[in-house]
Short mmCIF file of C-alpha atoms and ligand atoms in Angstrom, two decimals:
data_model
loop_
_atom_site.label_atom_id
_atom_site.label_comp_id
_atom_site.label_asym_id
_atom_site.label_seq_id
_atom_site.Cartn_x
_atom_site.Cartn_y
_atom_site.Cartn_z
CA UNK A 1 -15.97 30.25 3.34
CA UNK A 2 -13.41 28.40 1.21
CA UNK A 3 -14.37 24.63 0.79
CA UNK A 4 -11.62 22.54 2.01
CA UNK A 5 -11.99 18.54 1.73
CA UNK A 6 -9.59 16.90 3.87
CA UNK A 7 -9.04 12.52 3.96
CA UNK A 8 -7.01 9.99 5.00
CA UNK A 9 -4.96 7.76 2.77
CA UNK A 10 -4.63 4.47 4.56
CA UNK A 11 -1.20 2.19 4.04
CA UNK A 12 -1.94 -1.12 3.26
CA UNK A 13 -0.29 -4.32 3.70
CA UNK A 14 -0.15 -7.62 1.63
CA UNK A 15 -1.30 -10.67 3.78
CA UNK A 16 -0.53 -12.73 0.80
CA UNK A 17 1.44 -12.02 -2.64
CA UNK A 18 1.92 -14.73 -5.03
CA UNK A 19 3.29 -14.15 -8.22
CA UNK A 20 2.19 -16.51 -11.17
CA UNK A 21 4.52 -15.36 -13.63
CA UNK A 22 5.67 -12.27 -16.46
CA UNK A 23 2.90 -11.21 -18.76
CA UNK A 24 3.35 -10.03 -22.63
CA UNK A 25 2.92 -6.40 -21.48
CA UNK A 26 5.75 -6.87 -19.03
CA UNK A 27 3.71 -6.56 -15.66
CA UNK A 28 3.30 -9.70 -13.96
CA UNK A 29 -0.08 -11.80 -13.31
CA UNK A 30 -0.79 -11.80 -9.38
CA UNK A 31 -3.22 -13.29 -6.32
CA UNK A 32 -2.67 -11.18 -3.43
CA UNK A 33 -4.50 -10.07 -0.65
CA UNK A 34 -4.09 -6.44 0.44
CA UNK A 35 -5.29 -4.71 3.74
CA UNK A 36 -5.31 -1.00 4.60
CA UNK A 37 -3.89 -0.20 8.01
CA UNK A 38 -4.48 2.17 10.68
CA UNK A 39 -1.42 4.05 9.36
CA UNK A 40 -1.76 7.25 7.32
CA UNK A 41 -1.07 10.24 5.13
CA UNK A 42 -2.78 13.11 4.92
CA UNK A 43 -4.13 14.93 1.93
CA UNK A 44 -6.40 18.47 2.28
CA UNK A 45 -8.09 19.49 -1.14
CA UNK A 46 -9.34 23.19 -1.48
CA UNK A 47 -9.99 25.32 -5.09
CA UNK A 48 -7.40 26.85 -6.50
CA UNK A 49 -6.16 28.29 -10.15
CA UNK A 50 -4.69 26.08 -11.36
CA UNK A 51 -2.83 22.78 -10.06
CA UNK A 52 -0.79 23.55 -6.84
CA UNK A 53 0.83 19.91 -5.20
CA UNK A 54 2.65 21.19 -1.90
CA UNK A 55 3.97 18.64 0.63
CA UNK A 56 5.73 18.50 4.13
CA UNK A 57 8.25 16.13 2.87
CA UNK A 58 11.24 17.43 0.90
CA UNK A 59 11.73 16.91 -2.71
CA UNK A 60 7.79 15.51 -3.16
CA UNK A 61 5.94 18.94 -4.60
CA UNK A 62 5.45 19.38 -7.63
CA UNK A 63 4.61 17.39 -11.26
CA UNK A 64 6.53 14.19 -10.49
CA UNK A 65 4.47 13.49 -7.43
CA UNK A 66 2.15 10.81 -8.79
CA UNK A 67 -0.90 13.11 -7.01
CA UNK A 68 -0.21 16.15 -9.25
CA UNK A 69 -0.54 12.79 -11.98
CA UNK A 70 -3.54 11.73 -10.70
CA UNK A 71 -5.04 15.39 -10.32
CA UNK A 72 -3.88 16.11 -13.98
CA UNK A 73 -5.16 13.10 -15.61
CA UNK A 74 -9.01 13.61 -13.69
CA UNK A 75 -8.66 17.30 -14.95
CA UNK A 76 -7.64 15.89 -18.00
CA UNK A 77 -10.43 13.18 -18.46
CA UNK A 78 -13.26 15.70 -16.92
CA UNK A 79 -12.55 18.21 -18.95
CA UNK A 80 -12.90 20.94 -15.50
CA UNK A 81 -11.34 24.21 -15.82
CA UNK A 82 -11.40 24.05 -12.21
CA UNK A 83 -7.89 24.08 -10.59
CA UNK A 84 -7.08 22.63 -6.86
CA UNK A 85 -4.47 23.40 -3.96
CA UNK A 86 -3.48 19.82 -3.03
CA UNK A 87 -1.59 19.57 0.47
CA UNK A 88 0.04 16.50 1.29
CA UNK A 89 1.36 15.48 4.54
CA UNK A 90 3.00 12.17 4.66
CA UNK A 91 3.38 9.95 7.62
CA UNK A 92 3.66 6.55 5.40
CA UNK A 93 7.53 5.63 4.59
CA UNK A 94 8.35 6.01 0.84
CA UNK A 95 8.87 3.39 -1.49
CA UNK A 96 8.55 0.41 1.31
CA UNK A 97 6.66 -1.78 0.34
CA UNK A 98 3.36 0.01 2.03
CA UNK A 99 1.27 1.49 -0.92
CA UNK A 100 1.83 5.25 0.25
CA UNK A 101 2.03 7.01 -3.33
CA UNK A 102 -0.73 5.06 -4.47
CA UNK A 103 -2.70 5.54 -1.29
CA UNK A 104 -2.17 9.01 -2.29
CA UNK A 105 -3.50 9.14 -5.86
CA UNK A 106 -6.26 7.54 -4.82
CA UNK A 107 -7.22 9.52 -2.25
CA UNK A 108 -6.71 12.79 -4.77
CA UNK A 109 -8.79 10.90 -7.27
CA UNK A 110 -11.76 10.73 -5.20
CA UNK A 111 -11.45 13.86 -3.28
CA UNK A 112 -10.94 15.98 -6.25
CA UNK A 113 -13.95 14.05 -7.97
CA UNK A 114 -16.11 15.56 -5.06
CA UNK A 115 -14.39 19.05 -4.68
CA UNK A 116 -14.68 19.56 -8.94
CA UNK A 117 -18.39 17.83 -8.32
CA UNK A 118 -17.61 16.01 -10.92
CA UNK A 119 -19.68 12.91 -10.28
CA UNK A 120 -17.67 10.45 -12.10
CA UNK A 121 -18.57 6.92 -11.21
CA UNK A 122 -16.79 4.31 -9.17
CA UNK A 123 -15.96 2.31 -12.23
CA UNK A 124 -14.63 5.59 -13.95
CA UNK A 125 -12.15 6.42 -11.16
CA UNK A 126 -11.09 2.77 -10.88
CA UNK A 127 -10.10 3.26 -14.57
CA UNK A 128 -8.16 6.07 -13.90
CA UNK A 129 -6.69 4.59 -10.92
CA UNK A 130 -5.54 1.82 -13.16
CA UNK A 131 -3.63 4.02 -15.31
CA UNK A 132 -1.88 5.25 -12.50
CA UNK A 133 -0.77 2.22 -11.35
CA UNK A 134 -1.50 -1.74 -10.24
CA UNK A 135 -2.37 -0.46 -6.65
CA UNK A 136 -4.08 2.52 -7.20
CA UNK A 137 -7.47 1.11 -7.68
CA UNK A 138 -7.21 -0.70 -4.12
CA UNK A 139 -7.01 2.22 -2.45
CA UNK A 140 -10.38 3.77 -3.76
CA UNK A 141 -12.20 1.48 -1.06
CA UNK A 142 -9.11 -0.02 0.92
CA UNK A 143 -10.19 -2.81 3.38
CA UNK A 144 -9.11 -5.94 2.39
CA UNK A 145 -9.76 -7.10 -0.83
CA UNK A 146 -8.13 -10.74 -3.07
CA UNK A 147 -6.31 -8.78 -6.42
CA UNK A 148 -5.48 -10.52 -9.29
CA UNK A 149 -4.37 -10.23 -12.97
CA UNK A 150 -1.35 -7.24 -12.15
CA UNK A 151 -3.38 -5.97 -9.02
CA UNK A 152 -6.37 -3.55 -10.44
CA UNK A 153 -9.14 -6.75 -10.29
CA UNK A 154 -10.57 -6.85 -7.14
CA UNK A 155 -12.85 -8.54 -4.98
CA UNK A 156 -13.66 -6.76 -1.41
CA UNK A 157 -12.85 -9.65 1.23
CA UNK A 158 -14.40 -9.27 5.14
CA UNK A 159 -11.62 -7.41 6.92
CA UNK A 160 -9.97 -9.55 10.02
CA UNK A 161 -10.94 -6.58 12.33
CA UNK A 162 -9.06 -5.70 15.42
CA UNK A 163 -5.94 -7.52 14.16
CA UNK A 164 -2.92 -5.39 15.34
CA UNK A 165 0.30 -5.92 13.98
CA UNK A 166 3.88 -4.37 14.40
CA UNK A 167 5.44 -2.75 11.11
CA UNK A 168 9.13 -2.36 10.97
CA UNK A 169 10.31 0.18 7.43
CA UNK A 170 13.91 -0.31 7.04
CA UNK A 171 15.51 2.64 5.27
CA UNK A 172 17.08 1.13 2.55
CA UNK A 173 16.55 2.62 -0.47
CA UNK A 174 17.27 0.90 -4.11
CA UNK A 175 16.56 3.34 -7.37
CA UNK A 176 13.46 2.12 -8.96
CA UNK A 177 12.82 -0.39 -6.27
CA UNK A 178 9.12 -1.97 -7.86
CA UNK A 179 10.78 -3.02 -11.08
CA UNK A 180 14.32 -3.67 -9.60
CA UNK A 181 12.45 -6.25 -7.63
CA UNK A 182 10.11 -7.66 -9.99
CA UNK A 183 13.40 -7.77 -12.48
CA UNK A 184 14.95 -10.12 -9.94
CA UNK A 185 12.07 -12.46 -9.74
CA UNK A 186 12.66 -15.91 -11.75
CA UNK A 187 10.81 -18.89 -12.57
CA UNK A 188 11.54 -20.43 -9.05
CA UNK A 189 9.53 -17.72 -7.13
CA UNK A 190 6.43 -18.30 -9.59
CA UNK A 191 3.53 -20.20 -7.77
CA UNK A 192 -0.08 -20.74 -8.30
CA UNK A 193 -1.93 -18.09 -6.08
CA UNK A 194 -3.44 -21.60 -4.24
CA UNK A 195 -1.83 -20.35 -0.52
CA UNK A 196 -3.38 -16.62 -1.49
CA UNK A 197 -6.44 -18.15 -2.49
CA UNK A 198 -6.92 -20.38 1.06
CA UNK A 199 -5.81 -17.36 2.45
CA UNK A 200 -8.84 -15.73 0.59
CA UNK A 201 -11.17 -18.59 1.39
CA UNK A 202 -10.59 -18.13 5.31
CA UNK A 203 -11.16 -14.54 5.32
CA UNK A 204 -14.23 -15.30 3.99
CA UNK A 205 -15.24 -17.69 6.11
CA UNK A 206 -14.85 -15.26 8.55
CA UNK A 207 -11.88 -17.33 10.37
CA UNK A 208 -8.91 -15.98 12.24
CA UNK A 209 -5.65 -15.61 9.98
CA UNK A 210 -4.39 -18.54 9.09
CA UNK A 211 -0.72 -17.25 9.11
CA UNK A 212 0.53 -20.31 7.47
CA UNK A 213 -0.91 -19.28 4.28
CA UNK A 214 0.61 -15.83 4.15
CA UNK A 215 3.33 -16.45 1.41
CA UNK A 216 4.87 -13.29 -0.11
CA UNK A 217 6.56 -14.03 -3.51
CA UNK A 218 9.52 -11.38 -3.07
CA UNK A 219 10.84 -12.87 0.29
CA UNK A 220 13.49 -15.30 -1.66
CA UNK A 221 14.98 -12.16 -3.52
CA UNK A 222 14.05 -9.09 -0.77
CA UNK A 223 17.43 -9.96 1.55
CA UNK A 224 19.96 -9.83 -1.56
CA UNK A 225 17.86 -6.75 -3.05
CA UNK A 226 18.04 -4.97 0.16
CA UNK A 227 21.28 -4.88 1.83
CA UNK A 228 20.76 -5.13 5.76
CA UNK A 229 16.76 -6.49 5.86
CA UNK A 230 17.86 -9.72 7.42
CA UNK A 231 19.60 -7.73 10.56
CA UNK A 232 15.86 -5.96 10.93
CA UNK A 233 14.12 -9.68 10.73
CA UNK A 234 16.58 -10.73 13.42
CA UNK A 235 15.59 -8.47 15.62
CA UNK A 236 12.17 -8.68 15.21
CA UNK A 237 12.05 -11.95 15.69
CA UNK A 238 14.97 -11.47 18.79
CA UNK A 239 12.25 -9.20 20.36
CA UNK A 240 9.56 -11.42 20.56
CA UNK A 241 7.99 -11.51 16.79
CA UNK A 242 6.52 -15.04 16.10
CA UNK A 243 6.71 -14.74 12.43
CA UNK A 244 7.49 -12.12 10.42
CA UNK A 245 6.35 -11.35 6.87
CA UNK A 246 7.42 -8.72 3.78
CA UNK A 247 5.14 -6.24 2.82
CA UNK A 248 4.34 -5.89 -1.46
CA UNK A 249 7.78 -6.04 -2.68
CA UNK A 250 9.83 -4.40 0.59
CA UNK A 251 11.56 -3.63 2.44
CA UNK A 252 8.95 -3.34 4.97
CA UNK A 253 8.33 -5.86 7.41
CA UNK A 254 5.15 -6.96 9.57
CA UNK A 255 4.50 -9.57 12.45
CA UNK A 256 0.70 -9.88 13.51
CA UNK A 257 0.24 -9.51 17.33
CA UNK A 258 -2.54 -11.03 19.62
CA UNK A 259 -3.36 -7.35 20.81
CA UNK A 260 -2.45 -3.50 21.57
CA UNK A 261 -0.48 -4.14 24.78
CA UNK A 262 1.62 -7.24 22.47
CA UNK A 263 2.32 -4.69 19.74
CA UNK A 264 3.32 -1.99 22.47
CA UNK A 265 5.78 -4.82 24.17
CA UNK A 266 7.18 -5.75 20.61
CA UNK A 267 7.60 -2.34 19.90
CA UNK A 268 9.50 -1.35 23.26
CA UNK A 269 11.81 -4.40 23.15
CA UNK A 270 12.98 -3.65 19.65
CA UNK A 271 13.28 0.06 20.74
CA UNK A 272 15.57 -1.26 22.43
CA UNK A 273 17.27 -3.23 20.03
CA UNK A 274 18.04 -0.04 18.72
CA UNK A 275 15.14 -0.55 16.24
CA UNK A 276 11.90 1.33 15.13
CA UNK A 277 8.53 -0.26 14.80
CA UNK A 278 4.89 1.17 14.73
CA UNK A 279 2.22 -0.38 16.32
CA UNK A 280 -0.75 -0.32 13.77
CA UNK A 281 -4.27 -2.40 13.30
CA UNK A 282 -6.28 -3.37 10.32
CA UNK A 283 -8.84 -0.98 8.99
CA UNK A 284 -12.25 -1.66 7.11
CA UNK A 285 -13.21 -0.27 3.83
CA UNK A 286 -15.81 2.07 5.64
CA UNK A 287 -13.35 3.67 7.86
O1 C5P B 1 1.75 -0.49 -11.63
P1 C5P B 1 2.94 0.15 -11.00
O2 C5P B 1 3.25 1.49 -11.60
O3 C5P B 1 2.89 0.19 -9.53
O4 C5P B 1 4.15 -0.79 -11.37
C1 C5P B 1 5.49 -0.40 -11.28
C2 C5P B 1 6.35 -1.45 -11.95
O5 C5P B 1 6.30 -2.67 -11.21
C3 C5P B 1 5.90 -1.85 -13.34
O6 C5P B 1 6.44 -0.99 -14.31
C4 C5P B 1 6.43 -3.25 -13.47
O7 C5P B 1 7.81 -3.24 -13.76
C5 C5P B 1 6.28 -3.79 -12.06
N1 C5P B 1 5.02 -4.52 -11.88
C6 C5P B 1 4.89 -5.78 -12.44
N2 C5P B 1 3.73 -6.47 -12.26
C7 C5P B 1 2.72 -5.96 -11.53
C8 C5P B 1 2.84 -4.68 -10.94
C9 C5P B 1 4.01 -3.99 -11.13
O8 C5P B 1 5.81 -6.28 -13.09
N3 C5P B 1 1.60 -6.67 -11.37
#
């Protein structure tokens, strides 16, 4: 029987993003803390040829897909001759603010690794994963985890388990959103990581979020970058939200809730609203 490998590739959100300022290399020097969420895509792995990407969302197949990247550059680095049939099916919202595409490569990185039983090492991958991009190497272990210097340095944090929050994904799309909205960051929105790193400190300690310290660097620039986010806040926060927060660099949006049947009531009133949320809940680094 053909071997087919199939995984999950979590969404994450950022429970804290500071930004500390613009680096030489022209990424930017971070303290964030990311957390996967029970919201997913789906990727299936099986041998193949050569390199086949195929996915149930329009216009994603193919080379450009940063999973055919990821699947070329471990073919690449491994020197295999074997080939895959990668099958995506996506479920997280596209350039939001939620990690998808990186979820992605990361997931291809370590299913291929055990499909091509290739045995590279954790440290490998996370290299490759770097080159990929700043949030790739997250999603090799997902969880929660503080990042720092442009998001590939990580330390694994305990996961606030059982927290259930409501996401809301505008669909607003801006044209090479990451950059657009790192472009439009500016001295003012520069801090010192100290709120991420309390944050940080809590987490460890095992505490209950302390939501007070959830700062996200991009909400001063997000409602100009993203014509319409402010109507979505309002309504969040019109159907019952206590606080809502950003997600990475947008446009989603997040509001923790004290439990399932909260999220579910949030969710229903800004349903009717005339607004879409999804009712989601932390997930560890084992799941
Ligand atoms: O690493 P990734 O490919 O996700 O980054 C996309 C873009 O976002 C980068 O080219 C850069 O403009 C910006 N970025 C940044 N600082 C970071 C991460 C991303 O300026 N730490």
């Amino acid at each position: 029987m053909m071997e087919i490998l199939n995984m999950r590739a979590y969404a994450k959100i950022n429970l804290g993003l500071e930004v500390i300022g613009r680096r030489d290399d022209g990424f930017h020097e971070l303290v964030a803390v990311l957390q996967t969420v029970s919201l997913y895509d789906e990727i299936a792995v099986a041998p193949g040829p050569a390199l086949t990407l195929r996915c149930d969302r329009k216009g994603m197949s193919g080379e450009r897909n940063l999973v055919w990247r990821a699947a070329d550059l471990l073919q690449k680095e491994s020197g295999t001759e074997q080939g895959a049939v990668i099958d995506l099916m996506k479920t997280i919202p596209i350039a939001a603010g939620l990690g998808g595409g990186s979820s992605d490569a990361a997931a291809a990185l370590r299913s291929l690794n055990d499909l091509w039983a290739l045995e590279l090492s954790t440290t490998r991958l996370a290299e490759l994963a770097s080159q990929l991009g700043s949030d790739v190497p997250f999603f090799l272990r997902g969880g929660t985890a503080l990042a720092t210097g442009r998001g590939e340095l990580l330390e694994s944090l305990p996961t606030p388990e059982g927290q259930w929050l409501v996401l809301v994904s505008p669909d607003i799309r801006l044209p090479g959103k990451t950059p657009a909205l790192y472009g439009r960051l500016g001295p003012d929105d520069f801090t010192d990581g100290s709120e991420t790193a309390k944050l940080a400190d809590a987490l460890r300690g095992g505490g209950v979020l302390p939501e007070e310290c959830m700062a996200n660097a991009f909400e001063r620039v997000a409602d100009d970058a993203f014509p319409g986010l402010d109507r979505h806040r309002n309504a969040m926060l019109e159907a019952g939200a206590e606080r809502v927060h950003l997600s990475g660099s947008g446009p989603s949006l997040f509001a923790l809730v004290r439990s399932k049947s909260a999220g579910d009531a949030l969710r229903l009133r800004l349903g009717g609203l005339g607004y879409h949320g999804v009712v989601v809940q932390t997930v560890t680094a084992e799941e």
